[in-house]
């Protein structure tokens, strides 16, 4: 079986494909969370006029380059994003950086609210290695309170020592690595309470 | 002239040398580690030789392997690029022992300039101004404290074998000296296998200005104006320009002549760079001489019209310099932004991974010296430089304007990069005014914490539309209707959809 | 200065204007047909407006649509690029009627120069030398025969509204005149909607040399040296260079002053090009004036350091020229190779399809003005130009050398292209010697019938290895062992294999 | 099901993949036909030394960019090809043009010879439209003999009239199009006997 996402990618690789005129649900509300900002996007079938946080916008959205390149004209203003499925959401690459978006439809969102979930939690949970490398120093101990910006672990990679800092406040629960240890990208180094 | 040259390097500088070879009608032979089989320098060279596993200590730094493949290839010369073996006197000697020309200076000059202490001594003898400091390596921490007290704080602790900011510590007061010495020493040891350090006066708000020189083996030595490289992060240059906003004709001549004196004192030939620290009053002090082609050499090429890489190879083959001092004319202004796979918002942490999307800028006044292509990998094993983006204009204002335009056009996805960082610097009023110093980043760079809300909103809309599209699975037939025949023709392999 | 400019064009010239707008701090608005939604000019502009179906007669050529979206966008100026509406006086008038500045010459000048007859008359009055021929359109075939006899064979039949080789016929003897007139007329009718033709003496082995002029609305008019565009196929330029190998200082001044006289005679402002035919004895004759930015304008930008596209917009906004005749200095040599999706081995037949692989050259002295990207489509609807590849060097030799290097680096797969053709021309002894004429291709171009056997053998080996690999299906697990973790990270979407 | 060829493409997308050390047939002979040239390529499992027309060559062959970009080092000389499956063979794009290759293994080849097949026949069989366009003139008639270089059909595309010429000698059997007709890329225009 071709996974669903691959189908989507291949399909949207056709440069000339217009947004199809049929087969879409009549109306759909999506809640998109980027960082601590939330965007309500209402899409009505294949109507080019959508609303975002209540404001009407005329959009023209296409995919190119095998589906990864998303071109958006929003009221004729040009945007370009490279979208990559990641952790149930999307990694969004754009010309000036990257961000992560979580997207849920209205139904799921309502359900979640009922169940008391908070959506994309942004509290300090764990420190992951941003690249493969060698741990040259661990600067914290279990039980230690840290605040945003505190140095946690130094990883040597690409011939440079990189100090990984806390992105928020928290209390160290467990150190998963020790000095001299080689780590993979995204390997968990420190767990917080 | 040589018929074949081996390039003992990788990435953009290997490609720069391949281009120089082609311009001279020379065949180029690349080398590659396991991590670089698909790298752009291998794709562009005429020949390519495997030299071992990804770590450079097992491939690009192994002298014997390089000499072996050079012999196997029949290359008459080896160009070392920068980094790796470029400033390794042993390697230069191994080349000549093997009967192959090292495209660079004589080993003795490399050795002398590589030893900061020896270089300082030679400069004093040649009347080249130097920064006050030690002339001998510092042995014990107590000794360091005494010297520091003598020349006054702040001081700079530097690796004798150093370069590129490695093994370097700034010490502002006595209490920090011991840890500074220890840190610099251990970093120097692991980076260069040589833990000797020395100490010099640390200049507050200095400018880093360097002079390009080139000399032939017939006794001619010429300076090609200056480059200002004050914009640094992690003690490494990120933005360079030529000419320097500080330097006028008088200062240029003084610095140029000092640089030529420095080169002559070392018995130098081939291309080299004499680095100076300058204060805002136009005093300048010898810092070190880089005995190789610099990363930032293209800004000099742009303002002088002289092709440094081909000139290097010409000189190495025994030719005379094709120009004299009086022929060197500076026209216009050039800027280089080093584009790194790194995240300026996380302390310039390097980023690795696949270049999902990669589109270089072009157009009037733009040159891109890059070592990558769309679909290539930024590997963990080497320097995370993606490219050198260069702009040229009739004056500094136009060079800045064009650089900002090129940065705006540049599209890199899949790895973090410092394009926004460069934009922030180039738009900064102090940069525009030319008020530069090596502390510029610390003093002035304040990254925007939040992305522009307009972009976030557009991203949210795009995500919602993408999700909407995926959920409302469109049948293939409805899509095929709109596809032109030429597209169908080319979409054949690997696609399920054209097979019905 | 304008705040927003609409660009009524597509492809590389639209991108050229986007870059000029960015350099001036102006917002750029692109237009696109259904075939161009994903085109590079749309990807690079700040805004983009849909204007209709792919055929240009229903989109890029529809004056009302362009004016409508210009109004909607709030653009204060419209840049027409070249081709499409660039030399359409009606469009220029429609712009001013809508209160929008047309970035180009006054409509009357377009009209006069667009009418070859009127232009010839004006040139005679202004003492600009012209090729002997008719001053009025030729009505009947008999008339054509009489005129031909008068000025002598061979003659050239040209469309009065023409350009780009369309509606053009060379007639060597009387018997061919009737079919020549008919052919030119029908082609002119379908290309320009105007079947008027005229006749002029056909120069044997002429050189095509043109002068770039630019004028402001304050009465200043300057010439920026010449371009030689003698290398043509299908009567269309493919290689241009500046300066011309034929032209010396004296001839440059004479031609330049004639060009300025021509422009003044038309009441010209903005950028324009006066085209001349020249014989090998340095006589030159007015051919026509192109009342727009030329395809080949970048060679002039490279040797003068003057940015023509930004200068155009400046002048259109009412500013004075930023330089005078005496400020114009020529330095170095520049060449342009037009890279087309066409097959030189099949009579330059255009090729369409998906750009499967696309990697542009770069490095010292190279500029690429392109309108495509890897994965983009070369559409059947428009001109099959992929890019303009430009080289710059200190002299003609270096410009040729660098161009050959760039052609060698350029990788285009998925559509036929003329890269090998350019290499053949640039390596030809007569080209290197600067012995050019508009018949160069016919006289000298002999394409290699067979590919180099070394390449064929390597291709055969590659096909066999590829086939071998496919047949010996390798299990995933044996492959995964060698894959680095960072790769695994980035290969997530769309791959079956990382899901186990 | 993922088609076999897609698998091959995806698999070879791993840039670091070396030619695997196991699972390959011990020895295999391929006959590759390009134009009128034939190449015998002997491959022995994963041995980097192969022979082509009896000559030994040390090869290093990898795929990049999703499998389409083939990099070959043959005795350290660098080649690069973009291979696309086409009509049972491969379209080969390289930096100076393109060609078509047919490839058969030894067994198939022997079988074919027995059955009297000629392999890639290069005689004039039909004229196809090289691009979509409009037929503006048909210059030949059924029964007419043509020689190499004779004009056959004029197709207008990209605003230019393109004369399609005979690539060899032959006799026209049938004209499939008429003046004024729009044609698709690769549509058969003229059939030869």
PDB file of C-alpha atoms in Angstrom, chain A residues 14-158:
ATOM      1  CA  UNK A  14       1.145  18.096 -10.906  1.00  0.00           C
ATOM      2  CA  UNK A  15       2.024  21.730 -11.381  1.00  0.00           C
ATOM      3  CA  UNK A  16      -1.009  22.566 -13.415  1.00  0.00           C
ATOM      4  CA  UNK A  17      -3.506  21.058 -11.023  1.00  0.00           C
ATOM      5  CA  UNK A  18      -6.127  23.567  -9.964  1.00  0.00           C
ATOM      6  CA  UNK A  19      -7.930  23.092  -6.722  1.00  0.00           C
ATOM      7  CA  UNK A  20     -10.530  20.566  -7.789  1.00  0.00           C
ATOM      8  CA  UNK A  21     -14.090  21.667  -8.169  1.00  0.00           C
ATOM      9  CA  UNK A  22     -15.811  18.727  -6.549  1.00  0.00           C
ATOM     10  CA  UNK A  23     -15.638  16.057  -3.899  1.00  0.00           C
ATOM     11  CA  UNK A  24     -14.733  18.410  -1.070  1.00  0.00           C
ATOM     12  CA  UNK A  25     -16.670  18.604   2.143  1.00  0.00           C
ATOM     13  CA  UNK A  26     -18.989  21.543   2.094  1.00  0.00           C
ATOM     14  CA  UNK A  27     -17.454  23.329   5.049  1.00  0.00           C
ATOM     15  CA  UNK A  28     -14.707  22.624   7.511  1.00  0.00           C
ATOM     16  CA  UNK A  29     -13.148  24.488  10.414  1.00  0.00           C
ATOM     17  CA  UNK A  30      -9.525  23.894  11.359  1.00  0.00           C
ATOM     18  CA  UNK A  31      -7.665  25.114  14.380  1.00  0.00           C
ATOM     19  CA  UNK A  32      -3.980  25.613  13.670  1.00  0.00           C
ATOM     20  CA  UNK A  33      -1.592  26.162  16.569  1.00  0.00           C
ATOM     21  CA  UNK A  34       1.816  27.711  15.935  1.00  0.00           C
ATOM     22  CA  UNK A  35       3.829  28.347  19.082  1.00  0.00           C
ATOM     23  CA  UNK A  36       1.327  29.924  21.445  1.00  0.00           C
ATOM     24  CA  UNK A  37      -0.799  31.451  18.702  1.00  0.00           C
ATOM     25  CA  UNK A  38      -4.028  29.884  17.505  1.00  0.00           C
ATOM     26  CA  UNK A  39      -5.616  30.395  14.096  1.00  0.00           C
ATOM     27  CA  UNK A  40      -9.197  29.403  13.224  1.00  0.00           C
ATOM     28  CA  UNK A  41      -9.370  28.666   9.524  1.00  0.00           C
ATOM     29  CA  UNK A  42     -12.782  28.151   7.912  1.00  0.00           C
ATOM     30  CA  UNK A  43     -12.755  26.494   4.527  1.00  0.00           C
ATOM     31  CA  UNK A  44     -15.925  26.157   2.535  1.00  0.00           C
ATOM     32  CA  UNK A  45     -15.465  23.341   0.019  1.00  0.00           C
ATOM     33  CA  UNK A  46     -13.401  24.658  -2.858  1.00  0.00           C
ATOM     34  CA  UNK A  47     -14.436  28.287  -2.410  1.00  0.00           C
ATOM     35  CA  UNK A  48     -11.283  30.399  -2.754  1.00  0.00           C
ATOM     36  CA  UNK A  49     -12.616  32.737  -0.081  1.00  0.00           C
ATOM     37  CA  UNK A  50     -11.780  31.396   3.357  1.00  0.00           C
ATOM     38  CA  UNK A  51     -11.736  33.045   6.749  1.00  0.00           C
ATOM     39  CA  UNK A  52      -8.885  33.129   9.189  1.00  0.00           C
ATOM     40  CA  UNK A  53      -9.741  34.251  12.706  1.00  0.00           C
ATOM     41  CA  UNK A  54     -12.928  35.662  11.230  1.00  0.00           C
ATOM     42  CA  UNK A  55     -11.208  37.709   8.498  1.00  0.00           C
ATOM     43  CA  UNK A  56     -12.025  36.887   4.874  1.00  0.00           C
ATOM     44  CA  UNK A  57      -9.086  36.070   2.601  1.00  0.00           C
ATOM     45  CA  UNK A  58      -9.091  34.991  -1.052  1.00  0.00           C
ATOM     46  CA  UNK A  59      -6.557  32.204  -1.406  1.00  0.00           C
ATOM     47  CA  UNK A  60      -4.897  30.317  -4.220  1.00  0.00           C
ATOM     48  CA  UNK A  61      -2.987  27.341  -2.846  1.00  0.00           C
ATOM     49  CA  UNK A  62      -0.908  24.945  -4.952  1.00  0.00           C
ATOM     50  CA  UNK A  63       1.769  22.345  -4.474  1.00  0.00           C
ATOM     51  CA  UNK A  64       4.901  21.910  -6.554  1.00  0.00           C
ATOM     52  CA  UNK A  65       8.083  19.873  -6.587  1.00  0.00           C
ATOM     53  CA  UNK A  66       6.524  16.567  -5.689  1.00  0.00           C
ATOM     54  CA  UNK A  67       4.112  18.174  -3.269  1.00  0.00           C
ATOM     55  CA  UNK A  68       6.539  19.571  -0.735  1.00  0.00           C
ATOM     56  CA  UNK A  69       6.557  23.145  -2.013  1.00  0.00           C
ATOM     57  CA  UNK A  70       3.370  24.981  -1.081  1.00  0.00           C
ATOM     58  CA  UNK A  71       2.638  28.220  -2.846  1.00  0.00           C
ATOM     59  CA  UNK A  72      -0.020  30.445  -1.332  1.00  0.00           C
ATOM     60  CA  UNK A  73      -1.435  33.641  -2.737  1.00  0.00           C
ATOM     61  CA  UNK A  74      -3.430  35.272   0.035  1.00  0.00           C
ATOM     62  CA  UNK A  75      -5.252  38.294  -1.351  1.00  0.00           C
ATOM     63  CA  UNK A  76      -2.578  38.173  -4.060  1.00  0.00           C
ATOM     64  CA  UNK A  77       0.303  38.384  -1.602  1.00  0.00           C
ATOM     65  CA  UNK A  78       2.796  35.627  -2.319  1.00  0.00           C
ATOM     66  CA  UNK A  79       3.939  33.155   0.349  1.00  0.00           C
ATOM     67  CA  UNK A  80       5.935  29.973  -0.008  1.00  0.00           C
ATOM     68  CA  UNK A  81       6.271  27.139   2.488  1.00  0.00           C
ATOM     69  CA  UNK A  82       7.887  23.730   2.518  1.00  0.00           C
ATOM     70  CA  UNK A  83       5.658  21.457   4.595  1.00  0.00           C
ATOM     71  CA  UNK A  84       6.846  18.238   6.172  1.00  0.00           C
ATOM     72  CA  UNK A  85       4.620  15.982   8.278  1.00  0.00           C
ATOM     73  CA  UNK A  86       6.115  15.711  11.734  1.00  0.00           C
ATOM     74  CA  UNK A  87       4.828  14.428  15.070  1.00  0.00           C
ATOM     75  CA  UNK A  88       1.214  14.541  13.965  1.00  0.00           C
ATOM     76  CA  UNK A  89       1.589  18.118  12.780  1.00  0.00           C
ATOM     77  CA  UNK A  90       3.667  19.929  10.207  1.00  0.00           C
ATOM     78  CA  UNK A  91       7.186  21.271  10.198  1.00  0.00           C
ATOM     79  CA  UNK A  92       6.949  24.478   8.206  1.00  0.00           C
ATOM     80  CA  UNK A  93      10.035  25.764   6.441  1.00  0.00           C
ATOM     81  CA  UNK A  94       9.900  29.230   4.989  1.00  0.00           C
ATOM     82  CA  UNK A  95      12.450  31.620   3.621  1.00  0.00           C
ATOM     83  CA  UNK A  96      13.192  33.120   6.974  1.00  0.00           C
ATOM     84  CA  UNK A  97      13.138  30.097   9.250  1.00  0.00           C
ATOM     85  CA  UNK A  98      10.990  27.254  10.414  1.00  0.00           C
ATOM     86  CA  UNK A  99       8.126  26.582  12.795  1.00  0.00           C
ATOM     87  CA  UNK A 100       5.881  23.762  13.912  1.00  0.00           C
ATOM     88  CA  UNK A 101       2.125  23.718  13.438  1.00  0.00           C
ATOM     89  CA  UNK A 102      -0.469  21.508  14.987  1.00  0.00           C
ATOM     90  CA  UNK A 103      -3.746  21.253  13.152  1.00  0.00           C
ATOM     91  CA  UNK A 104      -7.028  19.806  14.338  1.00  0.00           C
ATOM     92  CA  UNK A 105     -10.486  20.014  12.858  1.00  0.00           C
ATOM     93  CA  UNK A 106     -13.368  21.493  14.752  1.00  0.00           C
ATOM     94  CA  UNK A 107     -14.777  18.156  15.858  1.00  0.00           C
ATOM     95  CA  UNK A 108     -11.509  16.859  17.242  1.00  0.00           C
ATOM     96  CA  UNK A 109     -10.900  20.197  18.865  1.00  0.00           C
ATOM     97  CA  UNK A 110     -14.274  20.165  20.603  1.00  0.00           C
ATOM     98  CA  UNK A 111     -13.626  16.621  21.743  1.00  0.00           C
ATOM     99  CA  UNK A 112     -10.227  17.556  23.083  1.00  0.00           C
ATOM    100  CA  UNK A 113     -11.612  20.506  24.977  1.00  0.00           C
ATOM    101  CA  UNK A 114     -14.222  18.236  26.555  1.00  0.00           C
ATOM    102  CA  UNK A 115     -11.463  15.893  27.605  1.00  0.00           C
ATOM    103  CA  UNK A 116      -9.450  18.747  29.064  1.00  0.00           C
ATOM    104  CA  UNK A 117      -6.452  18.479  26.766  1.00  0.00           C
ATOM    105  CA  UNK A 118      -4.429  21.565  26.203  1.00  0.00           C
ATOM    106  CA  UNK A 119      -3.300  21.013  22.646  1.00  0.00           C
ATOM    107  CA  UNK A 120       0.309  21.722  21.890  1.00  0.00           C
ATOM    108  CA  UNK A 121       1.869  21.888  25.323  1.00  0.00           C
ATOM    109  CA  UNK A 122       4.886  24.124  25.391  1.00  0.00           C
ATOM    110  CA  UNK A 123       6.282  23.474  28.858  1.00  0.00           C
ATOM    111  CA  UNK A 124       9.798  22.206  29.384  1.00  0.00           C
ATOM    112  CA  UNK A 125       9.579  18.408  29.148  1.00  0.00           C
ATOM    113  CA  UNK A 126      12.874  17.173  27.830  1.00  0.00           C
ATOM    114  CA  UNK A 127      16.066  18.259  26.142  1.00  0.00           C
ATOM    115  CA  UNK A 128      16.880  16.535  22.879  1.00  0.00           C
ATOM    116  CA  UNK A 129      20.130  16.635  20.944  1.00  0.00           C
ATOM    117  CA  UNK A 130      19.617  19.003  18.002  1.00  0.00           C
ATOM    118  CA  UNK A 131      22.361  17.200  16.066  1.00  0.00           C
ATOM    119  CA  UNK A 132      24.517  14.120  16.405  1.00  0.00           C
ATOM    120  CA  UNK A 133      27.659  14.735  18.416  1.00  0.00           C
ATOM    121  CA  UNK A 134      29.700  14.041  21.489  1.00  0.00           C
ATOM    122  CA  UNK A 135      28.667  15.061  25.000  1.00  0.00           C
ATOM    123  CA  UNK A 136      31.607  17.009  26.412  1.00  0.00           C
ATOM    124  CA  UNK A 137      29.924  18.290  29.574  1.00  0.00           C
ATOM    125  CA  UNK A 138      26.720  17.919  31.562  1.00  0.00           C
ATOM    126  CA  UNK A 139      26.059  21.136  33.460  1.00  0.00           C
ATOM    127  CA  UNK A 140      23.054  20.160  35.574  1.00  0.00           C
ATOM    128  CA  UNK A 141      22.135  17.488  38.138  1.00  0.00           C
ATOM    129  CA  UNK A 142      18.912  15.631  38.870  1.00  0.00           C
ATOM    130  CA  UNK A 143      16.685  17.692  41.120  1.00  0.00           C
ATOM    131  CA  UNK A 144      18.210  20.977  40.007  1.00  0.00           C
ATOM    132  CA  UNK A 145      15.878  23.869  39.170  1.00  0.00           C
ATOM    133  CA  UNK A 146      16.717  25.613  35.880  1.00  0.00           C
ATOM    134  CA  UNK A 147      15.463  28.793  34.309  1.00  0.00           C
ATOM    135  CA  UNK A 148      15.246  29.821  30.681  1.00  0.00           C
ATOM    136  CA  UNK A 149      18.691  30.288  29.155  1.00  0.00           C
ATOM    137  CA  UNK A 150      20.580  28.128  31.659  1.00  0.00           C
ATOM    138  CA  UNK A 151      23.205  25.907  30.119  1.00  0.00           C
ATOM    139  CA  UNK A 152      22.316  22.204  30.375  1.00  0.00           C
ATOM    140  CA  UNK A 153      24.621  20.092  28.223  1.00  0.00           C
ATOM    141  CA  UNK A 154      27.553  20.844  25.934  1.00  0.00           C
ATOM    142  CA  UNK A 155      27.665  18.782  22.768  1.00  0.00           C
ATOM    143  CA  UNK A 156      30.591  18.854  20.398  1.00  0.00           C
ATOM    144  CA  UNK A 157      29.602  18.611  16.774  1.00  0.00           C
ATOM    145  CA  UNK A 158      31.096  19.910  13.563  1.00  0.00           C
TER     146      UNK A 158
END
